[in-house]
Coordinates of N, CA and C and ligand atoms in Angstrom, one line a residue:
X1 N -3.6 -30.6 -1.7 CA -2.3 -31.3 -1.9 C -1.3 -30.6 -1.0
X2 N -0.4 -31.4 -0.5 CA 0.6 -30.9 0.5 C 1.8 -30.4 -0.3
X3 N 2.3 -29.3 0.1 CA 3.6 -28.8 -0.5 C 3.4 -28.2 -1.9
X4 N 2.2 -27.8 -2.2 CA 1.9 -27.2 -3.5 C 2.0 -25.7 -3.4
X5 N 2.6 -25.0 -4.4 CA 2.5 -23.6 -4.5 C 1.9 -23.3 -5.8
X6 N 0.9 -22.4 -5.8 CA 0.2 -22.1 -7.1 C -0.1 -20.6 -7.1
X7 N -0.4 -20.1 -8.3 CA -0.8 -18.7 -8.4 C -2.1 -18.5 -7.6
X8 N -2.1 -17.3 -6.9 CA -3.3 -17.1 -6.1 C -4.5 -16.7 -7.0
X9 N -5.7 -17.1 -6.6 CA -6.9 -16.7 -7.3 C -7.6 -15.7 -6.4
X10 N -8.6 -15.1 -7.1 CA -9.3 -14.0 -6.4 C -10.0 -14.5 -5.0
X11 N -10.4 -15.8 -5.1 CA -11.0 -16.4 -3.9 C -10.0 -16.6 -2.7
X12 N -8.7 -16.5 -3.0 CA -7.7 -16.6 -2.0 C -7.5 -15.4 -1.1
X13 N -8.2 -14.3 -1.5 CA -7.9 -13.0 -0.9 C -8.2 -13.1 0.6
X14 N -9.2 -13.8 1.0 CA -9.5 -13.9 2.5 C -8.5 -14.7 3.2
X15 N -8.0 -15.8 2.6 CA -7.0 -16.6 3.3 C -5.7 -15.8 3.4
X16 N -5.3 -15.1 2.3 CA -4.1 -14.3 2.3 C -4.2 -13.2 3.4
X17 N -5.3 -12.5 3.5 CA -5.5 -11.5 4.5 C -5.4 -12.1 5.9
X18 N -5.9 -13.3 6.1 CA -5.9 -13.9 7.4 C -4.4 -14.2 7.8
X19 N -3.7 -14.7 6.8 CA -2.2 -15.1 7.0 C -1.4 -13.8 7.2
X20 N -1.7 -12.8 6.4 CA -1.1 -11.5 6.5 C -1.2 -10.9 8.0
X21 N -2.4 -10.9 8.5 CA -2.6 -10.3 9.8 C -2.0 -11.2 10.9
X22 N -2.2 -12.5 10.8 CA -1.7 -13.5 11.8 C -0.2 -13.4 11.9
X23 N 0.5 -13.4 10.7 CA 2.0 -13.4 10.7 C 2.5 -12.1 11.2
X24 N 1.9 -11.0 10.8 CA 2.3 -9.7 11.3 C 2.3 -9.7 12.8
X25 N 1.2 -10.3 13.4 CA 1.0 -10.2 14.9 C 2.1 -11.0 15.6
X26 N 2.6 -12.1 15.0 CA 3.6 -12.9 15.6 C 5.0 -12.4 15.2
X27 N 5.2 -12.2 14.0 CA 6.6 -11.8 13.5 C 7.0 -10.4 14.1
X28 N 6.1 -9.5 14.2 CA 6.4 -8.1 14.6 C 6.1 -7.8 16.0
X29 N 5.7 -8.8 16.8 CA 5.5 -8.5 18.2 C 6.8 -8.0 18.8
X30 N 6.6 -6.9 19.6 CA 7.8 -6.3 20.2 C 8.5 -5.3 19.3
X31 N 8.2 -5.4 18.0 CA 8.8 -4.4 17.1 C 7.8 -3.3 16.8
X32 N 6.5 -3.7 16.8 CA 5.4 -2.7 16.6 C 4.5 -2.8 17.8
X33 N 3.9 -1.6 18.2 CA 3.0 -1.6 19.4 C 1.9 -2.7 19.4
X34 N 1.6 -3.2 20.5 CA 0.6 -4.3 20.6 C -0.8 -3.7 20.1
X35 N -1.1 -2.5 20.4 CA -2.4 -2.0 20.0 C -2.5 -1.8 18.5
X36 N -1.3 -1.4 17.9 CA -1.3 -1.3 16.4 C -1.5 -2.7 15.8
X37 N -0.8 -3.7 16.3 CA -1.0 -5.1 15.8 C -2.4 -5.6 16.0
X38 N -3.0 -5.3 17.2 CA -4.3 -5.7 17.4 C -5.3 -5.0 16.5
X39 N -5.0 -3.8 16.0 CA -5.9 -3.1 15.2 C -5.9 -3.5 13.8
X40 N -5.0 -4.3 13.4 CA -4.9 -4.7 11.9 C -6.3 -5.4 11.6
X41 N -6.8 -4.9 10.4 CA -8.2 -5.3 10.1 C -8.2 -6.3 8.9
X42 N -8.5 -7.5 9.2 CA -8.5 -8.6 8.3 C -9.4 -8.3 7.0
X43 N -10.6 -7.7 7.3 CA -11.5 -7.4 6.2 C -10.9 -6.4 5.3
X44 N -10.2 -5.4 5.8 CA -9.6 -4.3 5.0 C -8.5 -4.9 4.2
X45 N -7.7 -5.8 4.8 CA -6.7 -6.4 4.0 C -7.2 -7.3 2.9
X46 N -8.3 -8.0 3.2 CA -8.9 -8.9 2.2 C -9.3 -8.1 1.0
X47 N -9.9 -6.9 1.2 CA -10.3 -6.0 0.1 C -9.1 -5.5 -0.7
X48 N -8.0 -5.2 0.1 CA -6.8 -4.8 -0.6 C -6.2 -5.9 -1.4
X49 N -6.2 -7.1 -0.9 CA -5.6 -8.2 -1.7 C -6.5 -8.5 -2.9
X50 N -7.8 -8.4 -2.7 CA -8.7 -8.6 -3.8 C -8.4 -7.7 -5.0
X51 N -8.1 -6.4 -4.6 CA -7.8 -5.4 -5.7 C -6.5 -5.8 -6.3
X52 N -5.5 -6.2 -5.5 CA -4.2 -6.6 -6.1 C -4.3 -7.8 -7.0
X53 N -5.1 -8.8 -6.6 CA -5.3 -10.0 -7.4 C -6.0 -9.7 -8.7
X54 N -6.8 -8.6 -8.7 CA -7.5 -8.3 -10.0 C -6.6 -7.6 -11.0
X55 N -5.4 -7.1 -10.5 CA -4.5 -6.4 -11.5 C -3.8 -7.5 -12.3
X56 N -3.9 -7.3 -13.6 CA -3.3 -8.4 -14.5 C -1.8 -8.6 -14.3
X57 N -1.1 -7.5 -13.8 CA 0.3 -7.6 -13.7 C 0.8 -8.2 -12.4
X58 N -0.2 -8.5 -11.5 CA 0.2 -8.9 -10.1 C 0.7 -10.4 -10.2
X59 N 1.7 -10.6 -9.4 CA 2.3 -12.0 -9.3 C 2.2 -12.4 -7.8
X60 N 1.1 -13.1 -7.5 CA 0.9 -13.5 -6.1 C 0.7 -15.0 -6.1
X61 N 1.4 -15.7 -5.1 CA 1.3 -17.1 -5.1 C 0.9 -17.6 -3.7
X62 N 0.3 -18.7 -3.6 CA -0.1 -19.3 -2.3 C 0.5 -20.7 -2.1
X63 N 0.9 -21.0 -0.9 CA 1.4 -22.3 -0.5 C 0.3 -23.0 0.2
X64 N 0.1 -24.3 -0.2 CA -0.9 -25.1 0.4 C -0.3 -26.2 1.2
X65 N -0.8 -26.4 2.5 CA -0.4 -27.5 3.3 C -1.7 -28.4 3.3
X66 N -1.6 -29.5 4.1 CA -2.8 -30.3 4.2 C -4.0 -29.6 4.7
X67 N -3.8 -28.6 5.5 CA -4.8 -27.8 6.1 C -5.3 -26.6 5.3
X68 N -4.9 -26.5 4.1 CA -5.3 -25.4 3.2 C -4.2 -24.4 3.0
X69 N -4.5 -23.2 2.7 CA -3.5 -22.2 2.4 C -2.7 -21.8 3.7
X70 N -1.4 -21.9 3.6 CA -0.6 -21.6 4.9 C 0.4 -20.5 4.6
X71 N 0.5 -20.0 3.4 CA 1.5 -19.0 3.2 C 1.2 -18.3 1.8
X72 N 1.8 -17.2 1.7 CA 1.7 -16.5 0.4 C 3.0 -15.6 0.1
X73 N 3.2 -15.3 -1.1 CA 4.3 -14.4 -1.5 C 3.9 -13.6 -2.7
X74 N 4.5 -12.4 -2.9 CA 4.2 -11.6 -4.1 C 5.5 -10.9 -4.5
X75 N 5.5 -10.6 -5.8 CA 6.7 -9.9 -6.3 C 6.3 -9.2 -7.6
X76 N 7.3 -8.5 -8.1 CA 7.1 -7.8 -9.4 C 8.2 -6.8 -9.6
X77 N 7.9 -5.8 -10.4 CA 8.9 -4.8 -10.7 C 9.3 -4.0 -9.4
X78 N 10.6 -3.7 -9.3 CA 11.1 -3.0 -8.1 C 10.4 -1.6 -8.0
X79 N 10.0 -1.3 -6.8 CA 9.0 -0.2 -6.6 C 9.7 1.2 -6.3
X80 N 10.9 1.2 -5.7 CA 11.3 2.5 -5.2 C 12.5 3.1 -6.0
X81 N 12.9 2.5 -7.1 CA 13.9 3.1 -7.9 C 15.3 2.8 -7.3
X82 N 15.5 1.6 -6.7 CA 16.8 1.2 -6.1 C 17.7 1.0 -7.3
X83 N 18.9 1.6 -7.2 CA 19.9 1.4 -8.3 C 20.3 0.0 -8.4
X84 N 20.3 -0.5 -9.6 CA 20.8 -1.9 -9.9 C 19.8 -3.0 -9.7
X85 N 18.6 -2.7 -9.4 CA 17.6 -3.8 -9.2 C 16.3 -3.5 -10.0
X86 N 15.8 -4.5 -10.7 CA 14.6 -4.3 -11.4 C 13.4 -5.2 -10.9
X87 N 13.8 -6.2 -10.2 CA 12.8 -7.1 -9.6 C 12.8 -7.0 -8.1
X88 N 11.6 -7.3 -7.5 CA 11.5 -7.3 -6.1 C 10.6 -8.4 -5.5
X89 N 11.0 -8.9 -4.4 CA 10.1 -9.8 -3.6 C 9.4 -8.9 -2.7
X90 N 8.1 -8.6 -2.9 CA 7.4 -7.6 -2.1 C 7.0 -8.2 -0.7
X91 N 6.6 -9.4 -0.7 CA 6.1 -10.0 0.6 C 6.2 -11.5 0.6
X92 N 6.5 -12.0 1.8 CA 6.4 -13.5 1.9 C 6.1 -13.8 3.4
X93 N 5.0 -14.6 3.5 CA 4.6 -14.9 4.9 C 4.1 -16.3 5.0
X94 N 4.6 -17.0 5.9 CA 4.1 -18.4 6.2 C 3.6 -18.5 7.6
X95 N 2.5 -19.1 7.8 CA 2.0 -19.2 9.2 C 3.0 -19.9 10.1
X96 N 3.0 -19.5 11.3 CA 4.0 -20.0 12.3 C 4.0 -21.5 12.3
X97 N 2.8 -22.1 12.3 CA 2.6 -23.6 12.5 C 3.1 -24.3 11.2
X98 N 3.3 -23.6 10.1 CA 3.7 -24.3 8.9 C 5.2 -23.9 8.5
X99 N 5.9 -23.1 9.4 CA 7.2 -22.8 9.0 C 8.2 -24.0 9.0
X100 N 9.3 -23.8 8.3 CA 10.3 -24.8 8.4 C 10.0 -26.1 7.6
X101 N 9.0 -26.0 6.7 CA 8.6 -27.2 5.9 C 8.9 -26.9 4.4
X102 N 9.6 -25.9 4.1 CA 9.9 -25.7 2.7 C 9.0 -24.8 1.9
X103 N 7.9 -24.3 2.6 CA 6.9 -23.5 1.9 C 7.6 -22.1 1.5
X104 N 8.4 -21.6 2.3 CA 9.1 -20.3 2.0 C 9.9 -20.4 0.8
X105 N 10.7 -21.5 0.7 CA 11.6 -21.7 -0.4 C 10.8 -21.9 -1.7
X106 N 9.7 -22.7 -1.6 CA 8.9 -22.9 -2.8 C 8.2 -21.6 -3.3
X107 N 7.8 -20.8 -2.3 CA 7.2 -19.5 -2.6 C 8.2 -18.6 -3.3
X108 N 9.4 -18.5 -2.8 CA 10.4 -17.7 -3.5 C 10.6 -18.2 -5.0
X109 N 10.7 -19.6 -5.1 CA 10.8 -20.1 -6.5 C 9.7 -19.7 -7.4
X110 N 8.5 -19.6 -6.9 CA 7.3 -19.2 -7.7 C 7.5 -17.7 -8.0
X111 N 7.8 -16.9 -7.1 CA 8.0 -15.5 -7.4 C 9.0 -15.3 -8.4
X112 N 10.1 -16.0 -8.3 CA 11.3 -15.9 -9.2 C 10.8 -16.3 -10.6
X113 N 10.0 -17.3 -10.7 CA 9.5 -17.7 -12.0 C 8.7 -16.6 -12.6
X114 N 7.9 -15.9 -11.7 CA 7.1 -14.8 -12.2 C 8.0 -13.6 -12.6
X115 N 9.0 -13.3 -11.9 CA 10.0 -12.3 -12.3 C 10.6 -12.6 -13.7
X116 N 10.9 -13.9 -13.9 CA 11.5 -14.3 -15.2 C 10.5 -14.0 -16.3
X117 N 9.2 -14.4 -16.0 CA 8.2 -14.1 -17.0 C 8.1 -12.7 -17.4
X118 N 8.4 -11.8 -16.4 CA 8.3 -10.4 -16.7 C 9.7 -9.8 -17.2
X119 N 10.6 -10.8 -17.5 CA 11.9 -10.4 -18.0 C 12.7 -9.6 -17.0
X120 N 12.5 -9.8 -15.7 CA 13.3 -9.2 -14.7 C 14.3 -10.2 -14.2
X121 N 15.6 -9.7 -14.2 CA 16.7 -10.7 -14.0 C 17.3 -10.7 -12.6
X122 N 16.9 -9.8 -11.7 CA 17.5 -9.8 -10.4 C 16.4 -9.6 -9.4
X123 N 16.8 -9.5 -8.1 CA 15.7 -9.3 -7.1 C 16.3 -8.7 -5.8
X124 N 15.4 -7.8 -5.3 CA 15.8 -7.2 -4.0 C 14.6 -7.5 -3.0
X125 N 14.9 -7.5 -1.7 CA 13.8 -7.6 -0.8 C 14.1 -6.8 0.4
X126 N 13.1 -6.1 1.0 CA 13.3 -5.3 2.2 C 12.7 -6.1 3.4
X127 N 13.4 -6.0 4.5 CA 13.0 -6.7 5.7 C 13.3 -5.8 6.9
X128 N 12.5 -5.9 7.9 CA 12.8 -5.1 9.1 C 14.1 -5.5 9.7
X129 N 14.9 -4.5 10.1 CA 16.3 -4.8 10.6 C 16.3 -5.9 11.7
X130 N 15.3 -5.8 12.6 CA 15.3 -6.7 13.8 C 14.5 -8.0 13.5
X131 N 14.1 -8.2 12.3 CA 13.4 -9.5 12.0 C 14.5 -10.5 11.6
X132 N 15.2 -11.0 12.7 CA 16.3 -11.8 12.4 C 16.0 -13.2 11.8
X133 N 14.9 -13.8 12.1 CA 14.6 -15.1 11.4 C 14.4 -14.9 9.9
X134 N 13.7 -13.8 9.5 CA 13.6 -13.6 8.0 C 14.9 -13.2 7.4
X135 N 15.7 -12.5 8.1 CA 17.0 -12.1 7.6 C 17.9 -13.4 7.3
X136 N 17.8 -14.3 8.3 CA 18.5 -15.6 8.2 C 18.0 -16.4 7.0
X137 N 16.7 -16.3 6.7 CA 16.1 -17.0 5.6 C 16.7 -16.4 4.3
X138 N 16.8 -15.1 4.2 CA 17.3 -14.5 2.9 C 18.8 -14.8 2.8
X139 N 19.5 -14.8 3.9 CA 20.9 -15.1 3.9 C 21.2 -16.5 3.5
X140 N 20.3 -17.4 4.0 CA 20.4 -18.8 3.6 C 20.2 -19.0 2.0
X141 N 19.4 -18.1 1.5 CA 19.1 -18.1 0.0 C 20.2 -17.4 -0.8
X142 N 21.2 -16.9 -0.1 CA 22.3 -16.2 -0.8 C 22.1 -14.8 -1.0
X143 N 21.1 -14.1 -0.3 CA 20.9 -12.7 -0.5 C 22.1 -11.9 0.1
X144 N 22.5 -10.9 -0.6 CA 23.6 -10.1 -0.1 C 23.1 -8.8 0.4
X145 N 23.5 -8.4 1.6 CA 23.1 -7.2 2.3 C 23.3 -6.0 1.3
X146 N 22.3 -5.1 1.1 CA 22.5 -4.0 0.3 C 22.6 -2.7 1.1
X147 N 21.6 -2.4 1.9 CA 21.7 -1.1 2.7 C 20.5 -1.1 3.7
X148 N 20.6 0.0 4.6 CA 19.5 0.2 5.6 C 18.9 1.5 5.3
X149 N 17.6 1.6 5.7 CA 16.9 2.9 5.6 C 15.8 2.9 6.6
X150 N 15.3 4.1 7.1 CA 14.2 4.2 8.0 C 12.9 3.9 7.3
X151 N 12.0 3.4 8.1 CA 10.6 3.1 7.6 C 9.6 3.4 8.7
X152 N 8.5 4.1 8.4 CA 7.5 4.3 9.4 C 6.3 3.4 9.2
X153 N 6.0 2.6 10.2 CA 4.8 1.7 10.1 C 3.8 2.2 11.2
X154 N 2.6 2.6 10.8 CA 1.7 3.2 11.7 C 2.4 4.5 12.2
X155 N 2.7 4.6 13.5 CA 3.4 5.8 13.9 C 4.7 5.4 14.5
X156 N 5.2 4.2 14.2 CA 6.5 3.7 14.7 C 7.6 3.8 13.7
X157 N 8.7 4.5 14.1 CA 9.8 4.6 13.2 C 10.7 3.4 13.5
X158 N 11.0 2.7 12.4 CA 11.9 1.5 12.4 C 13.0 1.6 11.4
X159 N 13.8 0.6 11.4 CA 14.8 0.6 10.3 C 14.5 -0.7 9.5
X160 N 14.7 -0.6 8.2 CA 14.6 -1.8 7.4 C 15.9 -2.0 6.6
X161 N 16.2 -3.2 6.3 CA 17.4 -3.5 5.5 C 17.0 -4.2 4.2
X162 N 17.9 -4.2 3.2 CA 17.6 -4.9 2.0 C 18.7 -5.9 1.7
X163 N 18.2 -7.0 1.0 CA 19.1 -8.0 0.5 C 18.8 -8.1 -1.0
X164 N 19.9 -8.3 -1.7 CA 19.8 -8.4 -3.1 C 20.4 -9.6 -3.7
X165 N 19.9 -10.0 -4.9 CA 20.5 -11.0 -5.7 C 20.7 -10.4 -7.1
X166 N 22.0 -10.2 -7.5 CA 22.3 -9.5 -8.8 C 21.8 -10.2 -10.0
X167 N 21.7 -11.5 -9.8 CA 21.0 -12.4 -10.9 C 20.2 -13.4 -10.2
X168 N 19.1 -13.8 -10.8 CA 18.2 -14.7 -10.2 C 18.9 -16.1 -10.1
X169 N 19.9 -16.3 -10.9 CA 20.6 -17.6 -10.9 C 21.4 -17.7 -9.6
X170 N 21.6 -16.6 -8.9 CA 22.5 -16.6 -7.7 C 21.7 -17.0 -6.4
X171 N 20.4 -17.3 -6.6 CA 19.6 -17.7 -5.4 C 19.9 -19.2 -5.1
X172 N 20.4 -19.4 -3.8 CA 20.9 -20.7 -3.4 C 19.8 -21.5 -2.7
X173 N 18.8 -22.0 -3.5 CA 17.7 -22.8 -2.9 C 18.3 -24.0 -2.1
Ligands
LIG201 C1 10.8 -16.2 6.6 C2 9.8 -17.3 6.1 C3 9.0 -16.8 4.9 C4 10.5 -18.6 5.8 O1 9.6 -19.5 5.4 P1 9.7 -21.1 5.8 O2 8.7 -21.8 5.1 O3 9.8 -21.1 7.3 O4 11.2 -21.5 5.2 P2 11.6 -22.9 4.5 O5 11.1 -24.0 5.4 O6 11.3 -22.8 3.1 O7 13.2 -22.8 4.7 C5 14.1 -22.7 3.6 C6 15.5 -22.6 4.1 O8 15.7 -21.5 4.9 C7 16.1 -21.8 6.2 N1 15.5 -21.0 7.2 C8 14.2 -20.7 7.3 N2 14.0 -19.9 8.4 C9 15.2 -19.7 8.9 C10 15.6 -19.1 10.1 N3 14.8 -18.4 10.9 N4 16.9 -19.1 10.4 C11 17.8 -19.8 9.7 N5 17.4 -20.5 8.5 C12 16.2 -20.4 8.2 C13 15.6 -23.2 6.4 O9 16.4 -23.9 7.3 C14 15.8 -23.8 5.0 O10 17.2 -24.2 4.7 P3 17.7 -25.7 4.8 O11 16.8 -26.5 3.9 O12 19.1 -25.6 4.4 O13 17.5 -26.1 6.2 C15 8.8 -17.6 7.3 O14 9.5 -18.1 8.4 C16 7.9 -16.5 7.7 O15 6.8 -16.3 7.1 N6 8.3 -15.7 8.8 C17 7.4 -14.7 9.4 C18 7.0 -13.6 8.5 C19 8.2 -12.8 8.0 O16 9.1 -12.4 8.7 N7 8.2 -12.7 6.6 C20 9.3 -11.9 5.9 C21 8.9 -10.5 5.9 S1 10.2 -9.5 5.1

């Protein structure tokens, strides 16, 4: 079905890993070294996602286009002890060829429904500082800039910034 977002099942781990690796390679080209991006191992990610999907507390959702699974997102309890935030959007990735069709918005809606189920009333998300398209997406959804901090990915030192919504009702879909 086109435009459907549903909770991910264990059998989606392979598709999620494929999207994870493909979108990292396009979204982070120029930010992370080519050899690092080339070395991302789909099978290892599939195993990691399988483990995540087996955790009863995990909230992972996939977006389906006519061509199958084209995006995924996950969220849950805020992980790093950020003051003032209990909920977090951990990851959201939509294949390049499926961008701009509302999958990202619907995936955020699904994660937010998951946060509400967990009685979490706000949301923070971290994004690489130079990932301008994703930052624009969060700004479009009403995210308010919180702060910047360094992050090491592989052996590359980068900066990441966070956007927050003090209440889930403040998300401007
Ligand atoms: C960021 C991302 C998840 C957005 O998903 P998407 O399916 O393309 O977004 P949608 O089609 O649902 O767009 C929802 C709204 O955000 C806006 N938007 C999306 N991308 C945007 C951009 N780059 N610049 C400005 N607005 C943007 C859309 O225009 C739309 O608003 P509108 O209806 O008023 O026009 C997707 O582009 C992506 O996966 N990017 C690469 C990976 C990535 O960087 N992930 C985030 C890591 S932190």
